Short mmCIF file of C-alpha atoms in Angstrom, two decimals:
data_model
loop_
_atom_site.label_atom_id
_atom_site.label_comp_id
_atom_site.label_asym_id
_atom_site.label_seq_id
_atom_site.Cartn_x
_atom_site.Cartn_y
_atom_site.Cartn_z
CA MET A 18 59.97 111.02 24.29
CA ARG A 19 58.89 114.24 25.92
CA THR A 20 61.19 117.22 25.40
CA ALA A 21 61.80 120.35 27.43
CA PRO A 22 60.38 123.68 26.29
CA PRO A 23 62.82 125.28 23.83
CA ARG A 24 63.32 128.33 26.02
CA LEU A 25 64.30 126.18 29.00
CA ILE A 26 66.67 124.14 26.87
CA ALA A 27 68.29 127.31 25.58
CA ALA A 28 68.58 128.73 29.09
CA LEU A 29 70.15 125.57 30.43
CA VAL A 30 72.55 125.31 27.51
CA LEU A 31 73.63 128.92 27.97
CA SER A 32 74.01 128.70 31.72
CA LEU A 33 75.50 125.23 31.91
CA SER A 34 77.69 125.20 28.83
CA GLY A 35 80.78 126.00 30.90
CA ALA A 36 80.91 122.39 32.07
CA VAL A 37 83.24 121.34 29.27
CA VAL A 38 85.20 124.55 28.90
CA PRO A 39 88.63 124.39 30.56
CA LEU A 40 89.66 127.20 32.86
CA PRO A 41 91.94 129.77 31.18
CA GLY A 42 95.58 128.89 31.54
CA HIS A 43 94.92 125.39 32.83
CA ALA A 44 95.32 122.02 31.24
CA GLN A 45 92.16 120.16 30.37
CA PRO A 46 91.42 117.18 32.62
CA ALA A 47 93.06 114.01 31.37
CA SER A 48 90.93 111.67 29.30
CA SER A 49 89.82 108.32 30.66
CA THR A 50 92.78 106.68 28.91
CA GLN A 51 95.29 109.25 30.22
CA ARG A 52 94.29 109.54 33.86
CA THR A 53 96.88 110.79 36.30
CA ASP A 54 94.59 110.63 39.38
CA TYR A 55 95.99 114.02 40.33
CA GLN A 56 94.77 117.59 40.12
CA THR A 57 95.42 119.69 37.01
CA ASP A 58 94.73 123.15 38.43
CA PHE A 59 98.13 123.94 39.93
CA PRO A 60 101.52 123.25 38.31
CA ALA A 61 104.27 121.75 40.44
CA ALA A 62 106.12 125.08 40.36
CA GLU A 63 103.26 126.80 42.20
CA LEU A 64 103.20 124.13 44.88
CA VAL A 65 106.99 124.38 45.25
CA ALA A 66 106.69 128.15 45.69
CA ARG A 67 104.06 127.69 48.41
CA ARG A 68 106.31 125.31 50.31
CA ALA A 69 109.20 127.77 49.96
CA ARG A 70 107.11 130.31 51.86
CA VAL A 71 106.69 127.75 54.64
CA TYR A 72 110.49 127.29 54.79
CA ASP A 73 110.86 131.06 55.09
CA ALA A 74 108.32 131.16 57.92
CA ILE A 75 109.76 128.33 60.03
CA GLY A 76 113.42 129.19 59.49
CA ALA A 77 116.49 126.99 59.34
CA GLN A 78 115.81 125.54 62.81
CA GLY A 79 112.27 124.53 62.03
CA ILE A 80 110.48 121.42 60.78
CA ALA A 81 106.89 121.57 59.55
CA ILE A 82 104.65 118.50 59.68
CA VAL A 83 101.26 118.70 57.98
CA GLN A 84 98.72 115.91 58.41
CA GLY A 85 96.41 114.98 55.62
CA ALA A 86 92.83 113.97 56.30
CA SER A 87 92.11 110.49 57.61
CA GLY A 88 90.10 107.97 55.66
CA LEU A 89 86.31 108.00 55.92
CA PRO A 90 84.10 105.08 56.98
CA GLY A 91 81.47 103.51 54.79
CA PHE A 92 80.76 104.90 51.34
CA SER A 93 81.66 108.52 52.06
CA VAL A 94 83.83 110.10 49.39
CA PHE A 95 87.26 111.16 50.65
CA ARG A 96 88.20 114.82 50.53
CA GLN A 97 91.65 116.03 51.47
CA SER A 98 92.21 118.72 54.08
CA ASN A 99 92.57 122.20 52.65
CA ASP A 100 96.05 122.96 53.99
CA PHE A 101 97.48 119.63 52.85
CA TYR A 102 95.96 120.00 49.40
CA TYR A 103 97.20 123.60 49.23
CA LEU A 104 100.79 122.39 49.61
CA SER A 105 100.67 119.19 47.57
CA GLY A 106 97.50 118.61 45.54
CA ILE A 107 97.50 115.03 46.88
CA GLU A 108 94.13 113.43 47.67
CA SER A 109 95.30 110.18 49.28
CA ALA A 110 94.17 109.59 52.88
CA HIS A 111 96.55 109.21 55.83
CA ALA A 112 99.31 111.23 54.17
CA TYR A 113 101.90 113.52 55.76
CA LEU A 114 104.21 116.25 54.57
CA LEU A 115 107.48 116.93 56.35
CA LEU A 116 109.17 120.21 55.39
CA ASN A 117 112.74 120.58 56.66
CA GLY A 118 113.65 124.24 57.06
CA ARG A 119 117.38 123.55 57.22
CA SER A 120 117.65 121.57 53.99
CA ARG A 121 114.57 123.24 52.44
CA THR A 122 113.35 119.86 51.25
CA THR A 123 109.95 118.19 51.51
CA THR A 124 109.17 114.53 52.12
CA LEU A 125 105.74 113.15 51.27
CA ASN A 126 104.76 110.17 53.43
CA LEU A 127 102.04 107.91 52.04
CA PRO A 128 100.53 104.50 52.79
CA HIS A 129 101.55 101.55 50.65
CA ARG A 130 99.41 100.35 47.76
CA ASP A 131 96.15 98.62 48.69
CA GLU A 132 95.49 96.48 45.61
CA ALA A 133 92.22 95.04 46.90
CA ARG A 134 90.83 98.52 47.50
CA GLU A 135 92.00 99.75 44.11
CA ARG A 136 90.16 96.90 42.41
CA ASN A 137 86.97 98.34 43.91
CA GLU A 138 87.66 102.08 43.76
CA GLY A 139 90.32 102.68 41.13
CA LYS A 140 93.81 104.09 41.37
CA ILE A 141 94.92 105.62 44.69
CA LEU A 142 98.30 107.32 44.72
CA ALA A 143 100.65 105.47 47.10
CA VAL A 144 104.32 105.37 48.03
CA GLU A 145 104.94 102.96 45.15
CA ASP A 146 104.20 105.88 42.78
CA SER A 147 107.17 107.84 44.10
CA VAL A 148 108.71 108.69 40.71
CA GLN A 149 105.42 110.02 39.38
CA LEU A 150 104.69 111.89 42.61
CA VAL A 151 108.02 113.70 42.64
CA ALA A 152 107.31 114.93 39.11
CA LEU A 153 103.71 115.91 39.87
CA THR A 154 104.24 117.70 43.19
CA GLY A 155 107.86 118.84 43.12
CA VAL A 156 108.63 117.23 46.50
CA GLU A 157 112.14 115.88 46.89
CA ARG A 158 111.29 112.50 48.38
CA VAL A 159 108.38 110.08 48.86
CA ARG A 160 108.43 107.54 51.68
CA GLY A 161 106.06 105.21 53.51
CA LEU A 162 104.40 106.12 56.78
CA ASP A 163 107.03 104.13 58.64
CA GLY A 164 109.65 106.64 57.47
CA LEU A 165 108.17 109.66 59.26
CA ALA A 166 109.60 108.81 62.70
CA ALA A 167 113.02 108.15 61.21
CA ASP A 168 112.98 111.49 59.42
CA LEU A 169 112.11 113.27 62.67
CA VAL A 170 115.01 111.60 64.47
CA GLY A 171 117.35 112.37 61.61
CA ALA A 172 116.33 116.03 61.55
CA ASP A 173 118.81 116.72 64.41
CA LEU A 174 117.77 114.88 67.54
CA ILE A 175 121.18 113.20 67.55
CA ARG A 176 122.92 116.59 67.86
CA PRO A 177 120.84 118.81 70.16
CA PRO A 178 119.36 121.32 70.54
CA ALA A 179 116.47 119.88 68.63
CA MET A 180 114.73 121.81 65.91
CA THR A 181 111.27 123.28 66.52
CA VAL A 182 108.34 121.36 65.07
CA PHE A 183 105.58 123.43 63.48
CA THR A 184 102.22 121.79 62.82
CA PRO A 185 98.71 123.24 62.31
CA LEU A 186 96.77 123.47 65.56
CA ALA A 187 93.59 124.89 64.05
CA PRO A 188 90.90 122.31 63.22
CA MET A 189 91.30 120.69 59.83
CA GLU A 190 88.94 121.83 57.03
CA THR A 191 87.82 118.87 54.94
CA GLY A 192 84.79 119.98 52.94
CA ASN A 193 81.71 122.05 53.63
CA ASP A 194 83.12 123.42 56.86
CA SER A 195 84.94 126.53 58.06
CA ARG A 196 87.14 127.16 61.05
CA ASP A 197 84.52 129.09 62.99
CA GLU A 198 82.03 126.22 62.73
CA LEU A 199 84.69 123.61 63.45
CA LEU A 200 85.79 125.45 66.60
CA ALA A 201 82.17 125.66 67.72
CA GLY A 202 81.90 121.91 67.21
CA GLN A 203 85.03 121.34 69.29
CA MET A 204 83.56 123.51 72.03
CA ARG A 205 80.34 121.50 72.08
CA ALA A 206 82.25 118.20 72.24
CA ALA A 207 84.46 119.51 75.04
CA SER A 208 81.35 120.58 76.97
CA ASP A 209 79.84 117.09 76.77
CA PRO A 210 81.00 115.01 79.78
CA TRP A 211 80.18 111.84 77.83
CA ASP A 212 82.33 112.91 74.90
CA GLY A 213 85.17 115.35 75.50
CA ARG A 214 87.46 113.74 72.94
CA PRO A 215 90.56 115.75 71.99
CA SER A 216 90.79 117.10 68.48
CA ARG A 217 92.87 115.24 65.90
CA GLU A 218 95.38 118.08 66.07
CA ALA A 219 95.64 117.82 69.87
CA HIS A 220 96.08 114.06 69.61
CA PHE A 221 98.91 114.49 67.09
CA VAL A 222 100.70 117.01 69.33
CA ARG A 223 100.38 114.61 72.27
CA LEU A 224 101.98 111.84 70.21
CA LEU A 225 104.84 114.14 69.23
CA HIS A 226 105.47 115.04 72.88
CA GLU A 227 105.27 111.41 74.01
CA ARG A 228 107.55 110.03 71.32
CA PHE A 229 109.98 112.91 70.88
CA PRO A 230 109.90 115.12 74.00
CA GLN A 231 112.99 116.99 72.77
CA PHE A 232 110.89 118.90 70.27
CA THR A 233 109.16 122.18 70.99
CA VAL A 234 105.85 122.27 69.09
CA ARG A 235 104.51 125.51 67.65
CA ASP A 236 101.42 126.39 65.62
CA LEU A 237 101.74 126.46 61.82
CA SER A 238 98.16 127.64 61.23
CA PRO A 239 98.99 131.39 61.24
CA THR A 240 101.47 130.80 58.43
CA PHE A 241 98.85 129.08 56.27
CA ASP A 242 96.31 131.77 57.12
CA ALA A 243 98.61 134.52 55.88
CA MET A 244 99.47 132.58 52.72
CA ARG A 245 95.91 131.68 51.79
CA VAL A 246 94.46 135.19 52.13
CA ILE A 247 96.16 136.37 48.90
CA LYS A 248 94.95 134.23 46.01
CA SER A 249 97.08 133.30 43.01
CA GLN A 250 95.75 133.60 39.48
CA SER A 251 95.11 129.85 39.47
CA GLU A 252 93.08 130.12 42.66
CA ILE A 253 91.16 133.13 41.36
CA ALA A 254 90.20 131.13 38.27
CA LEU A 255 88.73 128.40 40.49
CA ILE A 256 86.89 130.87 42.74
CA ARG A 257 85.56 132.61 39.65
CA ARG A 258 84.22 129.30 38.34
CA ALA A 259 82.73 128.37 41.72
CA THR A 260 81.04 131.78 41.77
CA GLU A 261 79.65 131.25 38.28
CA LEU A 262 78.12 127.95 39.36
CA ALA A 263 76.77 129.51 42.56
CA GLY A 264 75.16 132.25 40.49
CA TYR A 265 73.75 129.86 37.89
CA GLY A 266 72.34 127.71 40.70
CA ILE A 267 70.61 130.68 42.30
CA ILE A 268 69.28 131.79 38.91
CA GLU A 269 67.78 128.34 38.33
CA ALA A 270 66.24 128.49 41.81
CA MET A 271 64.73 131.89 40.99
CA ARG A 272 63.20 130.43 37.83
CA SER A 273 61.82 127.52 39.84
CA THR A 274 60.20 129.68 42.53
CA ARG A 275 56.41 129.61 42.76
CA PRO A 276 53.98 129.66 45.71
CA GLY A 277 53.61 126.07 46.89
CA VAL A 278 57.16 125.00 45.96
CA TYR A 279 59.20 123.65 48.86
CA GLU A 280 62.41 125.28 50.02
CA TYR A 281 64.27 122.01 49.43
CA GLN A 282 63.18 122.02 45.79
CA LEU A 283 65.14 125.23 45.22
CA ASP A 284 68.11 123.44 46.76
CA ALA A 285 67.61 120.61 44.27
CA ALA A 286 67.51 123.02 41.32
CA ALA A 287 70.84 124.54 42.37
CA LYS A 288 72.41 121.16 43.07
CA TYR A 289 71.62 120.06 39.53
CA VAL A 290 73.53 123.04 38.19
CA PHE A 291 76.46 122.37 40.51
CA HIS A 292 76.83 118.68 39.75
CA VAL A 293 76.25 118.85 36.01
CA ASN A 294 79.12 121.35 35.91
CA GLY A 295 81.59 119.17 37.79
CA ALA A 296 81.22 120.27 41.41
CA ARG A 297 81.65 117.49 43.96
CA GLY A 298 79.11 118.83 46.40
CA ASP A 299 78.33 121.75 48.67
CA GLY A 300 80.72 124.45 49.72
CA TYR A 301 78.38 124.71 52.71
CA ALA A 302 74.85 123.58 53.52
CA SER A 303 72.43 125.73 51.56
CA ILE A 304 70.53 128.44 53.41
CA ILE A 305 67.07 128.72 51.84
CA GLY A 306 64.46 130.42 53.97
CA GLY A 307 61.02 131.56 52.93
CA GLY A 308 59.20 134.19 54.98
CA THR A 309 60.32 134.36 58.60
CA ASN A 310 62.64 131.37 58.17
CA ALA A 311 65.12 133.77 56.58
CA PHE A 312 65.34 135.64 59.90
CA MET A 313 67.48 132.73 61.15
CA GLY A 314 70.83 133.50 59.58
CA HIS A 315 71.90 129.89 59.05
CA TYR A 316 68.51 128.20 58.60
CA PHE A 317 69.23 124.88 56.88
CA ARG A 318 66.17 122.64 57.30
CA LYS A 319 64.53 123.73 54.03
CA SER A 320 61.30 121.87 54.83
CA ASP A 321 58.65 124.59 54.42
CA LEU A 322 56.42 125.59 51.54
CA LEU A 323 57.03 128.96 49.89
CA ARG A 324 54.04 131.23 50.36
CA ASP A 325 52.50 133.95 48.24
CA GLY A 326 53.49 137.40 49.47
CA ASP A 327 56.68 136.24 51.22
CA LEU A 328 60.29 136.76 50.24
CA VAL A 329 62.70 133.83 50.00
CA LEU A 330 66.42 134.15 50.77
CA MET A 331 68.96 131.78 49.23
CA ASP A 332 72.66 131.56 50.16
CA TYR A 333 74.54 128.73 48.45
CA ALA A 334 77.71 127.76 46.57
CA PRO A 335 79.42 124.55 45.44
CA ASP A 336 82.63 122.82 46.45
CA TYR A 337 84.41 123.10 43.11
CA ARG A 338 87.86 121.50 42.96
CA TYR A 339 88.59 122.50 46.57
CA TYR A 340 87.35 126.09 46.19
CA THR A 341 84.00 127.66 46.87
CA SER A 342 82.12 130.95 46.77
CA ASP A 343 79.40 132.71 48.78
CA VAL A 344 76.48 134.30 46.94
CA THR A 345 73.11 135.34 48.35
CA ARG A 346 69.97 136.74 46.77
CA ILE A 347 66.46 137.39 48.09
CA TRP A 348 63.34 137.58 45.93
CA PRO A 349 59.53 137.53 46.05
CA VAL A 350 57.92 134.11 45.97
CA ASN A 351 55.10 135.29 43.70
CA GLY A 352 57.49 137.08 41.33
CA THR A 353 56.64 140.69 42.20
CA PHE A 354 58.01 142.88 45.00
CA THR A 355 55.43 144.80 46.99
CA ALA A 356 56.11 148.53 47.38
CA ALA A 357 57.29 147.95 50.97
CA GLN A 358 59.56 145.08 49.98
CA ARG A 359 60.93 147.00 47.03
CA ALA A 360 61.95 150.01 49.14
CA LEU A 361 63.92 147.82 51.56
CA TYR A 362 65.42 145.68 48.82
CA GLU A 363 66.58 148.66 46.75
CA PHE A 364 68.24 150.11 49.85
CA ILE A 365 70.26 146.89 50.21
CA VAL A 366 71.27 146.82 46.54
CA ALA A 367 72.32 150.48 46.72
CA TYR A 368 74.37 149.69 49.83
CA ARG A 369 76.11 146.84 47.97
CA ASP A 370 76.98 149.21 45.14
CA ALA A 371 78.25 151.85 47.59
CA LEU A 372 80.55 149.34 49.28
CA LEU A 373 81.97 148.18 45.96
CA ARG A 374 82.65 151.78 44.89
CA HIS A 375 85.21 152.24 47.64
CA ILE A 376 87.14 148.96 47.54
CA LYS A 377 90.70 149.22 46.22
CA PRO A 378 94.22 148.33 47.33
CA GLY A 379 95.55 150.32 50.26
CA VAL A 380 92.27 151.07 52.02
CA THR A 381 90.86 149.20 55.00
CA ALA A 382 87.46 147.64 55.60
CA ASP A 383 86.68 150.47 58.01
CA ASP A 384 87.48 153.02 55.28
CA VAL A 385 85.09 151.25 52.93
CA LEU A 386 82.33 151.02 55.54
CA ASP A 387 82.65 154.68 56.55
CA ARG A 388 82.56 155.96 52.97
CA ALA A 389 79.70 153.67 51.95
CA ALA A 390 77.64 154.75 54.99
CA ALA A 391 78.19 158.39 54.02
CA ASP A 392 76.94 157.59 50.51
CA MET A 393 73.88 155.86 51.91
CA ARG A 394 72.96 158.82 54.11
CA GLN A 395 72.68 160.80 50.93
CA TYR A 396 70.71 157.98 49.31
CA LEU A 397 68.10 158.14 52.09
CA VAL A 398 67.38 161.82 51.55
CA GLY A 399 63.79 161.99 50.30
CA LYS A 400 63.22 158.21 50.55
CA THR A 401 60.13 156.89 52.30
CA PHE A 402 59.43 153.48 53.83
CA ALA A 403 56.25 151.61 54.67
CA SER A 404 56.53 151.88 58.46
CA PRO A 405 58.62 153.38 61.25
CA ALA A 406 60.10 149.91 61.84
CA HIS A 407 61.36 149.80 58.25
CA LEU A 408 62.89 153.27 58.51
CA ARG A 409 64.51 152.37 61.82
CA ALA A 410 66.02 149.24 60.26
CA VAL A 411 67.69 151.12 57.40
CA GLN A 412 68.96 153.81 59.76
CA GLN A 413 70.48 151.15 62.00
CA GLY A 414 72.00 149.60 58.90
CA LEU A 415 74.14 152.72 58.51
CA GLN A 416 75.81 151.90 61.86
CA PHE A 417 76.25 148.17 61.27
CA ARG A 418 79.86 147.08 60.60
CA GLY A 419 79.12 143.58 59.34
CA HIS A 420 78.30 144.59 55.76
CA PHE A 421 81.99 143.93 54.98
CA GLN A 422 82.31 140.26 55.77
CA HIS A 423 84.84 137.41 55.48
CA PRO A 424 87.47 135.95 53.12
CA VAL A 425 86.34 133.33 50.59
CA GLY A 426 88.51 130.63 49.04
CA MET A 427 89.06 127.01 50.01
CA ALA A 428 86.43 127.54 52.73
CA VAL A 429 83.35 129.72 52.61
CA HIS A 430 84.52 131.51 55.77
CA ASP A 431 88.11 131.29 54.64
CA VAL A 432 91.15 131.74 56.85
CA GLY A 433 93.15 134.94 57.02
CA ARG A 434 92.22 138.54 57.73
CA VAL A 435 90.63 141.12 55.46
CA ARG A 436 89.47 143.39 58.29
CA GLY A 437 91.88 145.49 60.30
CA VAL A 438 94.46 145.34 57.50
CA LYS A 439 95.02 147.23 54.28
CA LEU A 440 93.43 145.56 51.28
CA GLU A 441 95.75 143.99 48.70
CA ALA A 442 95.27 142.75 45.16
CA GLY A 443 94.33 139.07 45.25
CA MET A 444 92.13 139.26 48.33
CA VAL A 445 88.68 137.73 47.87
CA PHE A 446 85.88 138.39 50.35
CA THR A 447 82.16 138.95 50.61
CA ILE A 448 80.19 142.18 50.65
CA ASP A 449 77.01 141.40 52.56
CA PRO A 450 74.69 144.38 53.28
CA MET A 451 71.83 143.40 55.58
CA ILE A 452 69.05 144.76 57.77
CA TRP A 453 66.73 143.23 60.37
CA ILE A 454 63.14 144.14 61.22
CA PRO A 455 62.42 142.18 64.43
CA GLU A 456 58.83 143.37 64.61
CA GLU A 457 58.09 141.37 61.44
CA ARG A 458 60.89 138.79 61.76
CA LEU A 459 62.03 140.11 58.42
CA TYR A 460 65.65 139.91 57.25
CA ILE A 461 66.82 141.47 53.98
CA ARG A 462 70.27 140.98 52.48
CA ILE A 463 72.21 140.12 49.37
CA GLU A 464 75.81 138.94 49.20
CA ASP A 465 78.45 139.28 46.51
CA VAL A 466 82.04 138.11 46.09
CA ALA A 467 84.60 140.91 45.73
CA LEU A 468 88.06 140.42 44.22
CA VAL A 469 90.56 143.19 44.90
CA THR A 470 92.45 143.99 41.69
CA ALA A 471 95.53 146.14 41.09
CA THR A 472 93.35 149.19 40.47
CA GLY A 473 90.07 148.53 42.28
CA VAL A 474 87.60 145.69 42.62
CA GLU A 475 85.76 143.12 40.52
CA ASN A 476 82.38 141.81 41.62
CA LEU A 477 82.70 138.14 40.65
CA SER A 478 78.98 137.57 41.25
CA GLY A 479 77.80 140.75 39.56
CA PHE A 480 76.11 138.77 36.79
CA VAL A 481 73.57 137.30 39.24
CA PRO A 482 70.33 139.30 38.95
CA SER A 483 70.04 141.97 41.61
CA SER A 484 68.01 144.86 40.16
CA VAL A 485 64.28 144.63 40.78
CA ASP A 486 63.52 144.33 37.06
CA ASP A 487 66.14 141.64 36.45
CA VAL A 488 65.03 139.60 39.43
CA GLN A 489 61.35 139.74 38.47
CA ARG A 490 62.19 138.91 34.86
CA THR A 491 64.20 135.86 35.95
CA ILE A 492 61.46 134.54 38.22
CA ALA A 493 59.03 134.71 35.31
CA GLU A 494 61.17 132.32 33.25
CA PRO A 495 60.43 128.57 33.40
CA GLY A 496 62.47 126.60 35.90
CA VAL A 497 63.68 123.03 36.08
CA VAL A 498 61.33 122.26 38.99
CA GLN A 499 58.32 123.15 36.84
CA TRP A 500 59.60 121.28 33.80
CA ARG A 501 60.25 118.11 35.78
CA PRO A 502 58.16 118.43 38.96
CA PRO A 503 58.42 115.94 41.82
CA THR A 504 56.40 112.75 41.65
CA SER A 505 53.27 112.38 43.71
CA ALA A 506 53.44 110.10 46.72
CA GLY A 507 53.06 106.50 45.71
CA THR A 508 53.75 107.04 42.01
CA THR A 509 56.81 106.03 40.04
CA THR A 510 56.35 108.07 36.88
CA GLY A 511 58.03 111.36 36.09
CA GLY A 512 56.45 114.78 35.82
CA THR A 513 54.18 116.01 33.09
CA GLY A 514 56.87 118.03 31.33
CA LYS A 515 54.57 121.01 30.96
#
């Protein structure tokens, strides 16, 4: 039996050993003989507290109805919608939550048990598990789907005026998607005269109006957005772990980079790290672009060979227990930055460090950007670049306002605002300094995940190599793609193991 080189084994053990280490302050997952088929990251008390904030937002004359995700066809693995999971931790399809602002009680509506399906797939929490579900989630009542209409009638339709119904109107996040991309998808469908289907949210509102016209319907999405922007300690632990896996995946891709390797092979190296550490899949489709492919900000095809002399950009993170991250690095395919590449790259790293220096509670994104730009003007004194186009790019970078980017959490472009507001402890967002050189179709950036603390900031992805020396040292290490290279066309044997 062929074995891996000792150094690679040691590297993998060190980087992947976290797979069996429980998160601090969290229960270890149940053993196969003690399965609960329910999440272990959030205690019922935290879920109850989240629902209490919804009661406060909708008031005593409000009812909130939150749809869970629908079932998926074929062999696709079900993933709950983010907002529904945020309030309940339940992963059963076709579920509903009804939160009554007057009584401040929550009813969980679930389908009945499907024994034939469970024989094929295993336990699926259903209305018959009501006693267990009340204990796990802290809801007051569990009913079948047929009880939802009765609960709406009983909420005060008999004695008008009717209460206001709040339900999310923003598109439902159910995996490697974010609201901006989902809205763009809705726009494209609406623009297609042969499609034009309403969103699931619009369909649900139409049903409410048709069946209970007494209700006024209002949007619950802004309430969730405000709640989700400040992360709890339990959420931070999950984002921290997702960021670790994102970083380890990028490190393994760096190690696997050589001229002649395909972009998709770097994706495979990172996916191995993600899955062996318990991630279910992607937080978003990986962006891996060699050479001019990186100039396309969301290039996803990953079909080209990496070429000597080019840079390769990689932006990738896993979907880890409903949370993700957003980490980007760029490095030379041949393992060594040219002088021109190095000057641009070091400018970007210095900009990242300048941004992080000024993040703390009470300041705004504009404050951070203004102070970092002032620092970078001083950085540029005495610096030289390979061409006027390169100098122009870094000078324009001082004016660019997108270096301070978006929230990160249950979605990679998470909901809520971190720009135009004062920063608070518990906010998590990306710092993403970048420059463009159109004359060469060259795009340089790195991206890190910033957590605002009580006194400043923590760079959750700071362990991922970013200095020139650390990056070049990492590329020189053996990677999983070289240890177990792809098979040749028409063969069925594994790699040489060299």
